[in-house]
Coordinates of N, CA and C and ligand atoms in Angstrom, one line a residue:
M1 N -7.6 -16.1 5.9 CA -8.0 -16.7 4.3 C -8.4 -15.5 3.6
S2 N -7.9 -15.3 2.3 CA -8.5 -14.0 1.8 C -9.6 -14.5 0.9
T3 N -10.8 -13.5 0.7 CA -12.1 -13.6 0.2 C -12.4 -12.8 -0.9
H4 N -11.2 -11.8 -1.2 CA -11.1 -11.0 -2.2 C -11.1 -11.8 -3.7
D5 N -11.3 -11.0 -4.7 CA -11.4 -11.8 -5.9 C -10.2 -11.0 -6.6
Q6 N -8.9 -11.8 -6.4 CA -7.7 -11.3 -7.2 C -7.9 -11.3 -8.5
Q7 N -8.3 -12.7 -9.4 CA -8.5 -12.7 -10.4 C -9.4 -12.0 -11.0
G8 N -10.4 -11.8 -10.8 CA -11.6 -10.5 -11.0 C -11.1 -9.4 -10.9
F9 N -10.5 -8.9 -10.1 CA -9.5 -7.3 -10.2 C -8.7 -7.3 -11.2
L10 N -8.1 -8.3 -11.5 CA -6.8 -8.2 -12.9 C -7.5 -8.1 -13.9
D11 N -8.7 -8.8 -14.2 CA -9.6 -8.6 -15.2 C -10.0 -7.1 -15.4
F12 N -10.5 -6.7 -14.3 CA -10.9 -5.3 -14.3 C -9.9 -4.7 -14.7
A13 N -8.7 -4.7 -14.4 CA -7.4 -3.7 -14.5 C -7.1 -3.9 -15.9
I14 N -7.1 -5.0 -16.6 CA -6.7 -5.0 -18.0 C -7.8 -4.6 -18.6
E15 N -9.1 -4.9 -18.6 CA -10.4 -4.4 -19.5 C -9.8 -2.7 -19.2
R16 N -9.6 -2.0 -18.3 CA -9.7 -0.6 -18.4 C -8.3 0.2 -18.9
G17 N -7.6 -0.9 -18.9 CA -6.2 -0.5 -19.5 C -5.1 0.1 -18.3
V18 N -5.7 -0.3 -17.4 CA -4.6 0.2 -15.9 C -3.5 -0.7 -16.1
L19 N -3.6 -2.1 -16.2 CA -2.6 -2.8 -16.3 C -2.4 -3.2 -17.7
R20 N -1.2 -2.9 -18.2 CA -0.7 -2.9 -19.6 C 0.8 -3.9 -19.9
F21 N 0.7 -4.3 -20.7 CA 1.9 -5.2 -21.2 C 2.5 -4.5 -22.2
G22 N 4.0 -4.5 -22.2 CA 4.8 -3.8 -23.3 C 6.6 -3.8 -22.6
E23 N 6.7 -2.5 -22.8 CA 8.2 -2.5 -22.0 C 8.0 -0.9 -21.4
F24 N 8.4 -0.8 -20.4 CA 8.0 0.1 -19.4 C 9.5 0.5 -18.5
T25 N 9.8 1.8 -18.6 CA 10.8 2.1 -17.5 C 10.2 2.6 -16.3
L26 N 10.4 1.7 -15.2 CA 10.2 2.3 -13.9 C 10.8 3.4 -13.1
K27 N 10.1 3.8 -12.1 CA 11.1 4.8 -11.2 C 12.1 4.4 -10.7
S28 N 12.1 2.9 -10.7 CA 13.6 2.4 -10.1 C 14.4 2.3 -11.0
G29 N 14.3 2.7 -12.2 CA 15.1 2.3 -13.5 C 14.8 1.2 -14.4
R30 N 14.5 -0.1 -13.6 CA 14.1 -1.1 -14.1 C 13.3 -1.2 -15.4
I31 N 13.4 -1.9 -16.2 CA 12.6 -2.1 -17.6 C 11.7 -3.4 -17.4
S32 N 10.3 -3.2 -17.4 CA 9.4 -3.9 -17.1 C 8.6 -4.1 -18.1
P33 N 8.2 -5.7 -18.1 CA 7.1 -5.9 -19.0 C 5.5 -5.6 -18.8
Y34 N 5.5 -4.9 -17.9 CA 4.2 -4.9 -17.5 C 4.2 -3.5 -16.8
F35 N 3.1 -2.7 -16.5 CA 2.9 -1.5 -15.9 C 1.4 -1.3 -15.2
F36 N 1.3 -0.6 -14.2 CA 0.0 -0.6 -13.6 C -0.1 0.7 -13.3
N37 N -1.1 1.3 -14.0 CA -1.2 2.9 -13.7 C -2.8 3.1 -13.5
A38 N -3.1 3.3 -12.2 CA -4.2 3.3 -11.3 C -4.8 4.3 -11.8
G39 N -4.2 5.5 -12.2 CA -4.9 6.8 -12.9 C -5.9 6.5 -14.0
L40 N -6.0 5.3 -14.4 CA -6.8 4.9 -15.4 C -7.9 4.2 -15.0
F41 N -8.2 4.4 -13.7 CA -9.5 3.9 -13.4 C -10.4 5.0 -13.3
N42 N -10.4 5.8 -14.6 CA -11.0 7.1 -14.6 C -12.2 7.4 -14.8
S43 N -13.2 6.8 -14.4 CA -14.6 7.0 -14.7 C -15.1 6.9 -13.0
G44 N -16.6 7.2 -13.0 CA -17.0 7.1 -11.6 C -17.4 5.6 -11.4
A45 N -18.1 5.0 -12.2 CA -18.1 3.6 -11.9 C -16.6 2.7 -11.5
A46 N -16.0 3.1 -12.6 CA -14.6 2.3 -12.1 C -13.9 2.8 -10.9
L47 N -14.1 3.8 -10.5 CA -13.3 4.4 -9.3 C -14.2 3.6 -8.2
A48 N -15.5 3.6 -8.3 CA -16.4 3.1 -7.3 C -16.0 1.5 -6.8
R49 N -15.6 0.7 -8.1 CA -15.4 -0.6 -7.9 C -14.0 -0.8 -7.5
L50 N -13.2 0.0 -7.7 CA -11.9 0.0 -7.3 C -11.9 0.2 -5.7
G51 N -12.6 1.1 -5.2 CA -12.8 1.5 -3.8 C -13.4 0.2 -3.2
R52 N -14.5 -0.8 -3.7 CA -14.7 -2.1 -3.2 C -13.7 -3.0 -3.3
Y53 N -12.6 -3.1 -4.0 CA -11.8 -4.1 -3.9 C -10.8 -3.7 -3.0
Y54 N -10.4 -2.1 -2.7 CA -9.6 -2.0 -1.7 C -10.2 -2.7 -0.2
A55 N -11.4 -2.0 -0.3 CA -12.0 -2.1 1.2 C -12.0 -3.6 1.5
Q56 N -12.8 -4.3 0.4 CA -12.7 -6.1 0.7 C -11.2 -6.4 1.2
A57 N -10.4 -6.0 0.5 CA -8.9 -6.2 0.9 C -8.4 -6.1 2.1
I58 N -8.8 -5.0 2.6 CA -8.6 -4.2 4.0 C -9.1 -5.2 5.0
A59 N -10.5 -5.3 4.7 CA -11.5 -6.2 5.6 C -10.6 -7.4 5.9
D60 N -10.6 -8.2 4.7 CA -10.1 -9.4 5.2 C -8.8 -9.6 5.4
S61 N -7.7 -8.6 5.9 CA -6.5 -8.7 6.5 C -6.7 -8.4 7.7
G62 N -7.9 -7.9 8.2 CA -8.2 -8.0 10.0 C -7.0 -6.8 10.5
V63 N -6.5 -6.1 9.7 CA -5.5 -5.0 10.3 C -6.3 -4.2 11.2
A64 N -5.9 -3.9 12.3 CA -6.6 -2.7 13.0 C -5.9 -1.2 13.0
F65 N -7.0 -0.5 12.6 CA -6.7 0.9 12.1 C -7.8 1.9 12.5
D66 N -7.5 3.1 12.6 CA -8.4 4.1 13.4 C -8.9 5.3 12.0
M67 N -8.0 5.3 11.1 CA -8.4 6.2 10.1 C -7.4 5.9 8.8
L68 N -7.9 6.7 7.7 CA -7.3 6.5 6.3 C -6.2 7.5 5.8
F69 N -5.1 7.5 5.0 CA -4.3 8.3 4.8 C -4.0 8.2 3.0
G70 N -4.3 9.1 2.3 CA -3.8 9.0 1.0 C -2.6 10.2 0.5
P71 N -1.5 9.3 0.0 CA -0.3 10.4 -0.2 C -0.6 10.9 -1.6
A72 N -0.6 12.4 -1.7 CA -0.8 13.1 -3.2 C 0.0 12.5 -4.1
Y73 N 0.0 12.6 -5.2 CA -1.7 12.8 -5.6 C -2.3 11.6 -6.1
K74 N -1.6 10.5 -6.2 CA -2.3 9.4 -6.7 C -3.1 8.7 -5.5
G75 N -2.8 8.7 -4.5 CA -3.2 8.2 -3.4 C -4.8 8.8 -2.8
I76 N -4.9 9.9 -3.5 CA -6.0 10.9 -2.9 C -7.3 10.4 -3.4
P77 N -7.6 9.9 -4.9 CA -8.8 9.4 -5.1 C -9.1 8.1 -4.7
L78 N -7.8 7.3 -4.4 CA -7.7 5.8 -3.9 C -8.2 6.1 -2.3
V79 N -7.8 6.8 -1.5 CA -8.4 6.8 -0.1 C -9.5 7.3 -0.1
S80 N -10.0 8.3 -1.0 CA -11.6 8.7 -1.0 C -12.6 7.7 -1.2
A81 N -12.2 6.9 -2.3 CA -13.0 5.5 -2.7 C -13.0 4.6 -1.7
T82 N -11.8 4.4 -1.3 CA -11.8 3.2 -0.1 C -12.6 3.6 1.0
A83 N -12.4 5.1 1.6 CA -13.5 5.2 2.9 C -15.1 5.1 2.5
V84 N -15.3 5.5 1.2 CA -16.6 5.5 0.9 C -17.1 3.9 1.0
A85 N -16.4 3.2 0.3 CA -16.6 1.7 0.2 C -16.4 1.4 1.8
L86 N -15.8 1.3 2.4 CA -15.5 0.8 4.0 C -16.9 1.3 4.5
A87 N -17.5 2.6 4.3 CA -18.9 3.1 5.1 C -20.0 2.4 4.4
E88 N -20.0 2.1 2.9 CA -21.1 1.8 2.3 C -21.2 0.3 2.4
H89 N -20.1 -0.4 2.6 CA -20.3 -1.9 2.2 C -19.9 -2.9 3.6
H90 N -19.0 -2.2 4.5 CA -18.4 -2.8 5.7 C -19.0 -2.2 7.3
G91 N -19.9 -1.0 6.8 CA -20.1 -0.5 8.1 C -19.1 0.2 9.0
R92 N -18.2 0.5 8.4 CA -17.3 1.5 9.1 C -16.9 2.8 8.5
D93 N -17.6 3.9 9.4 CA -17.2 5.3 8.8 C -16.4 5.9 9.4
L94 N -15.1 5.6 8.6 CA -13.7 6.4 9.5 C -13.5 7.8 8.9
P95 N -12.4 8.2 9.6 CA -11.7 9.5 9.4 C -11.0 9.4 8.1
W96 N -10.6 10.4 6.8 CA -9.8 10.1 6.2 C -8.9 11.4 6.0
C97 N -8.1 11.9 5.2 CA -7.3 12.7 5.0 C -6.2 12.4 3.9
F98 N -5.7 13.6 3.4 CA -4.4 13.7 2.2 C -3.6 14.7 2.7
N99 N -2.4 14.5 1.9 CA -1.6 16.0 1.9 C -1.4 16.6 0.9
R100 N -1.1 18.2 0.8 CA -0.9 18.6 -0.3 C 0.7 18.4 -0.8
K101 N 1.2 18.5 -2.0 CA 2.5 18.4 -2.4 C 3.3 19.8 -1.8
E102 N 2.2 20.8 -2.0 CA 3.1 22.1 -1.5 C 2.2 22.6 -0.5
A103 N 3.3 23.2 0.7 CA 2.6 23.6 1.7 C 1.8 24.9 1.5
K104 N 0.7 25.4 2.0 CA -0.2 26.6 1.7 C 0.0 27.6 2.6
D105 N 0.2 28.7 2.2 CA 0.7 29.5 3.4 C -0.6 30.6 3.5
H106 N -1.7 30.2 3.4 CA -2.7 31.3 3.6 C -3.9 30.4 3.8
G107 N -5.4 30.8 3.8 CA -6.5 30.0 4.2 C -6.3 29.1 5.2
E108 N -6.8 27.8 5.0 CA -6.9 26.9 6.0 C -5.5 26.5 6.5
G109 N -4.2 26.8 5.7 CA -2.8 26.5 6.2 C -2.6 25.2 6.1
G110 N -1.2 24.8 6.4 CA -1.0 23.4 6.5 C -0.8 22.5 5.4
S111 N -0.5 21.4 5.4 CA -0.3 20.6 4.3 C -1.2 19.6 4.2
L112 N -1.9 19.2 5.4 CA -2.9 18.1 5.2 C -4.3 18.6 5.0
V113 N -5.0 17.8 4.5 CA -6.7 18.2 4.2 C -7.6 17.1 4.4
G114 N -8.7 17.6 5.5 CA -9.2 16.3 5.9 C -9.4 16.1 7.1
A115 N -9.5 15.0 7.7 CA -9.7 14.7 9.3 C -8.1 14.7 9.6
P116 N -7.8 15.5 11.0 CA -6.7 15.3 11.4 C -5.6 14.0 11.7
L117 N -4.5 13.9 11.4 CA -3.8 12.4 11.4 C -3.5 12.3 12.9
S118 N -4.3 11.1 13.3 CA -4.5 10.8 14.8 C -4.7 9.2 14.9
G119 N -3.8 8.8 15.8 CA -4.3 7.1 16.2 C -3.2 6.3 15.1
R120 N -4.3 5.3 14.7 CA -3.3 4.2 13.9 C -3.9 4.5 12.3
V121 N -3.0 4.6 11.6 CA -3.4 5.0 10.2 C -2.9 4.2 9.2
L122 N -4.1 4.1 8.3 CA -3.7 2.8 7.3 C -3.6 3.8 6.0
V123 N -2.3 3.7 5.1 CA -1.8 4.3 4.1 C -2.5 3.6 2.8
V124 N -3.2 4.6 2.0 CA -3.7 3.6 0.8 C -3.0 4.5 -0.5
D125 N -2.4 3.4 -1.1 CA -1.7 4.0 -2.1 C -1.6 2.9 -3.3
D126 N -1.0 3.2 -4.7 CA -1.4 2.5 -5.6 C -0.4 1.0 -5.8
V127 N 1.1 1.5 -5.9 CA 1.6 0.3 -6.1 C 3.2 0.7 -5.4
I128 N 3.9 -0.6 -5.0 CA 5.0 -0.3 -4.2 C 5.7 -1.1 -5.0
T129 N 7.1 -0.5 -5.5 CA 8.2 -1.3 -6.5 C 9.3 -1.6 -5.6
A130 N 10.1 -0.3 -5.3 CA 10.9 -0.4 -4.6 C 11.0 0.4 -3.2
G131 N 9.6 0.9 -3.0 CA 9.3 1.1 -1.3 C 9.7 2.6 -1.1
T132 N 10.1 3.5 -2.3 CA 10.7 4.8 -1.9 C 9.3 5.9 -1.3
A133 N 8.3 5.8 -2.2 CA 7.3 6.6 -1.9 C 6.7 6.5 -0.8
I134 N 6.7 5.1 0.0 CA 5.6 5.0 0.8 C 6.7 5.3 2.4
R135 N 7.6 5.9 2.2 CA 8.6 6.2 3.2 C 8.4 7.7 3.2
E136 N 8.2 8.4 2.4 CA 7.5 9.8 2.6 C 6.2 9.6 3.5
S137 N 5.2 9.0 3.4 CA 4.1 8.9 4.2 C 4.3 8.8 5.4
V138 N 5.5 7.8 5.6 CA 5.5 7.4 7.1 C 6.2 8.8 7.7
D139 N 7.3 9.6 7.1 CA 7.4 11.0 8.1 C 6.3 11.7 7.7
I140 N 5.2 11.7 7.1 CA 4.2 12.8 7.4 C 3.4 12.0 8.5
I141 N 3.2 10.8 9.0 CA 2.1 10.5 9.8 C 3.2 10.8 11.2
Q142 N 4.3 10.3 11.2 CA 5.1 10.3 12.4 C 5.2 11.9 12.7
A143 N 5.5 12.6 11.8 CA 5.7 14.2 12.2 C 4.2 14.6 13.0
A144 N 3.0 14.2 12.7 CA 1.7 14.5 13.3 C 1.6 13.6 14.3
G145 N 2.5 12.8 14.9 CA 2.7 12.3 16.3 C 1.6 11.1 16.1
A146 N 1.2 10.6 15.2 CA 0.2 9.4 14.7 C 1.1 8.0 14.6
T147 N 0.3 7.1 14.3 CA 1.3 5.8 14.1 C 0.9 5.1 13.2
L148 N 1.4 4.6 12.1 CA 1.2 3.8 10.9 C 0.7 2.2 11.2
A149 N -0.3 2.3 10.6 CA -0.9 0.8 11.1 C -0.7 -0.4 10.2
G150 N -0.4 0.3 9.0 CA -0.2 -0.5 7.7 C -0.3 0.0 6.4
V151 N -0.2 -0.4 5.1 CA -0.3 0.1 4.1 C -1.1 -0.8 3.1
A152 N -2.2 -0.1 2.2 CA -3.3 -0.8 1.3 C -2.7 -0.5 0.0
I153 N -2.3 -1.2 -0.7 CA -1.8 -1.2 -2.2 C -2.9 -2.2 -3.4
S154 N -3.1 -1.5 -4.6 CA -3.3 -2.4 -5.4 C -2.9 -3.5 -6.2
L155 N -1.5 -3.1 -6.2 CA -0.8 -4.4 -6.8 C 0.8 -4.3 -5.9
N156 N 1.0 -5.7 -5.8 CA 2.4 -5.9 -5.0 C 3.2 -6.6 -6.2
R157 N 4.0 -5.9 -6.4 CA 4.9 -6.2 -7.9 C 6.1 -7.2 -7.3
E158 N 6.2 -7.5 -5.8 CA 7.0 -8.6 -5.4 C 8.3 -8.5 -5.9
E159 N 9.0 -7.3 -6.1 CA 10.4 -7.2 -6.6 C 11.2 -7.1 -5.3
R160 N 12.3 -7.3 -5.8 CA 13.8 -6.8 -4.4 C 13.5 -5.6 -4.4
G161 N 13.9 -5.2 -3.3 CA 13.9 -3.7 -2.8 C 15.6 -3.1 -3.2
R162 N 16.3 -2.8 -1.9 CA 17.5 -2.5 -1.9 C 18.4 -3.9 -1.7
G163 N 17.9 -4.5 -1.0 CA 18.9 -5.6 -0.6 C 18.3 -7.0 -1.4
A164 N 18.2 -8.2 -0.9 CA 17.7 -9.5 -1.3 C 16.4 -9.7 -1.0
R165 N 15.9 -9.0 -0.1 CA 14.4 -9.3 0.0 C 13.3 -8.5 -0.7
S166 N 12.2 -8.4 -0.4 CA 11.4 -7.9 -1.4 C 11.2 -6.4 -0.9
A167 N 10.8 -5.4 -1.5 CA 10.6 -4.1 -1.0 C 9.7 -4.0 -0.1
I168 N 8.5 -5.1 -0.2 CA 7.3 -4.9 0.8 C 7.6 -5.6 1.7
Q169 N 8.6 -6.6 2.0 CA 9.3 -7.5 3.3 C 10.0 -6.0 3.9
E170 N 11.0 -5.4 3.3 CA 11.7 -4.3 3.7 C 10.6 -3.6 4.4
V171 N 9.7 -3.2 3.6 CA 8.8 -1.9 4.5 C 8.3 -2.8 5.5
E172 N 7.6 -4.0 5.5 CA 6.9 -4.6 6.6 C 8.1 -4.6 7.8
E173 N 9.3 -5.0 7.7 CA 10.1 -5.4 8.4 C 10.9 -4.0 9.1
S174 N 11.1 -3.0 8.4 CA 11.5 -1.7 8.9 C 10.6 -0.9 9.6
L175 N 9.3 -1.1 8.9 CA 8.3 -0.2 9.9 C 7.6 -1.0 10.8
G176 N 7.5 -2.2 10.4 CA 6.8 -3.1 11.6 C 5.4 -3.2 11.4
V177 N 4.9 -3.3 9.9 CA 3.4 -3.3 9.8 C 3.3 -4.1 8.2
P178 N 2.1 -4.6 8.1 CA 1.8 -5.4 7.3 C 1.2 -4.5 5.9
V179 N 1.5 -4.8 4.7 CA 1.4 -4.4 3.5 C 0.1 -5.4 3.1
I180 N -1.1 -4.8 2.6 CA -2.0 -5.2 2.0 C -2.3 -5.1 0.7
S181 N -2.3 -5.9 -0.3 CA -2.3 -5.9 -1.4 C -3.6 -6.4 -2.0
I182 N -4.5 -5.7 -3.1 CA -5.5 -6.8 -3.6 C -5.1 -7.8 -4.5
A183 N -3.9 -7.6 -5.2 CA -3.4 -8.8 -6.0 C -1.7 -8.6 -5.9
T184 N -1.2 -9.9 -6.5 CA 0.3 -9.7 -6.3 C 0.5 -10.1 -7.8
L185 N 2.1 -10.1 -8.1 CA 2.4 -10.5 -9.2 C 2.3 -12.0 -9.5
G186 N 2.3 -12.7 -8.3 CA 1.7 -14.2 -8.4 C 0.6 -14.2 -8.9
D187 N -0.4 -13.6 -8.8 CA -1.6 -13.6 -9.0 C -1.5 -13.4 -10.5
L188 N -1.0 -12.4 -10.9 CA -1.0 -12.0 -12.4 C 0.1 -13.1 -13.2
V189 N 0.7 -13.8 -12.6 CA 1.3 -14.9 -13.4 C 0.2 -15.9 -13.4
A190 N -0.3 -16.0 -12.5 CA -1.7 -17.3 -12.5 C -2.6 -16.8 -13.7
H191 N -3.0 -15.5 -13.8 CA -4.0 -15.0 -14.6 C -3.4 -15.1 -16.1
L192 N -2.0 -14.9 -16.2 CA -1.7 -15.1 -17.6 C -1.6 -16.4 -18.1
A193 N -1.3 -17.4 -17.2 CA -1.2 -18.6 -17.2 C -2.5 -19.6 -18.0
H194 N -3.4 -18.8 -17.6 CA -4.6 -19.2 -18.0 C -5.3 -19.1 -19.3
D195 N -4.4 -18.1 -19.9 CA -5.0 -17.4 -21.1 C -3.9 -17.8 -22.1
P196 N -4.4 -18.8 -23.2 CA -3.5 -19.2 -24.1 C -2.9 -18.0 -25.0
A197 N -3.5 -17.2 -25.0 CA -3.2 -15.9 -26.1 C -2.2 -15.1 -25.3
Q198 N -2.0 -15.5 -24.0 CA -1.0 -14.6 -23.2 C 0.7 -15.3 -23.2
T199 N 0.5 -16.5 -23.9 CA 2.0 -17.1 -23.6 C 3.1 -16.4 -23.7
E200 N 3.1 -15.6 -24.8 CA 4.4 -14.6 -24.9 C 4.7 -13.9 -23.8
T201 N 3.6 -13.1 -23.4 CA 3.4 -12.0 -22.2 C 3.9 -12.8 -20.9
L202 N 3.5 -13.8 -20.6 CA 3.6 -14.7 -19.6 C 5.4 -15.0 -19.7
K203 N 5.7 -15.4 -20.8 CA 7.3 -15.8 -20.8 C 8.3 -14.2 -20.0
R204 N 7.9 -13.3 -20.7 CA 8.4 -12.0 -20.6 C 8.3 -11.5 -18.8
V205 N 7.0 -11.9 -18.6 CA 6.8 -11.6 -17.0 C 7.6 -12.5 -16.1
E206 N 7.8 -13.9 -16.6 CA 8.5 -14.8 -15.7 C 9.8 -14.4 -15.9
A207 N 10.7 -13.8 -17.1 CA 11.9 -13.6 -16.9 C 12.0 -12.3 -16.4
Y208 N 11.3 -11.5 -16.2 CA 11.3 -10.4 -15.3 C 11.3 -10.8 -13.9
R209 N 10.6 -11.5 -13.6 CA 10.6 -12.0 -12.2 C 11.7 -12.8 -11.9
A210 N 12.1 -13.3 -12.6 CA 13.5 -14.3 -12.5 C 14.8 -13.5 -12.1
E211 N 14.7 -11.8 -12.8 CA 15.4 -11.2 -12.7 C 15.5 -10.3 -11.3
Y212 N 14.6 -9.9 -11.1 CA 13.9 -8.9 -10.0 C 13.2 -9.0 -9.1
G213 N 12.6 -10.1 -9.2 CA 11.6 -10.9 -8.3 C 12.4 -11.5 -6.8
I214 N 11.4 -12.2 -6.0 CA 11.9 -12.1 -4.9 C 12.1 -14.0 -4.7
Ligands
OMP301 P1 8.6 2.9 -5.3 O1 8.7 4.1 -4.8 O2 9.5 2.4 -5.7 O3 7.9 1.9 -4.4 O4 7.6 2.8 -6.9 C1 6.0 2.9 -6.5 C2 5.7 4.2 -7.7 O5 6.2 3.7 -8.9 C3 4.0 4.2 -7.5 O6 3.6 5.2 -7.1 C4 3.8 4.6 -9.2 O7 4.3 6.2 -9.3 C5 5.0 4.0 -9.8 N1 4.8 2.8 -10.4 C6 3.4 2.6 -11.0 O8 2.5 3.2 -10.9 N2 3.2 1.3 -11.4 C7 3.9 -0.1 -11.7 O9 3.5 -0.9 -11.9 C8 5.3 0.5 -11.5 C9 5.6 1.7 -10.9 C10 7.2 2.3 -10.8 O10 7.6 3.1 -11.4 O11 7.8 1.3 -10.2

């Protein structure tokens, strides 16, 4: 049973302009009536609060893991904020690391920064739509001889992946690990349904869900 506050998180994302409504072309080419831009949690207090939402969702999930990994670039502040919140609010001081996009050939070398990748690794990322980005993290973790324990994201868009199932289900089944999300498209629909001013947006989101949802 989840104890974290999905509706509070969505209010927070809308207030910060992170979650916007309009017309957006996704990485997959789909035209979406909403977009979640985690880069706009761009103040100290906003990032700290975001880290607490991630940490709570992770704690609620009960998933077992030994360390955290944030994929470059957007996963880097997310994983650091989550590591801080797990230590400060959940009594779990865990190692964490991130990758560089370009390998360095001098200085400390290597493409990983932070704690060495080992044991069961939880990936912290922003959004999964079609599941392309997450597969790169899996390659990095496996190349280091570590194991993927799961993936924690802000928003599960609950869209079909390459087949009939959702991209998240495909990731969960092909990789054999859970995907933890702070909020889902279902939570967003419930959120919009509570606000009479959002009737038109709700209609567009529901039409999009009918076309690309699961
Ligand atoms: P997939 O690789 O298709 O799973 O898409 C995930 C990536 O899409 C994210 O890491 C973002 O770069 C981007 N994205 C968002 O950030 N927010 C959204 O609401 C939708 C997308 C997207 O393009 O699908």
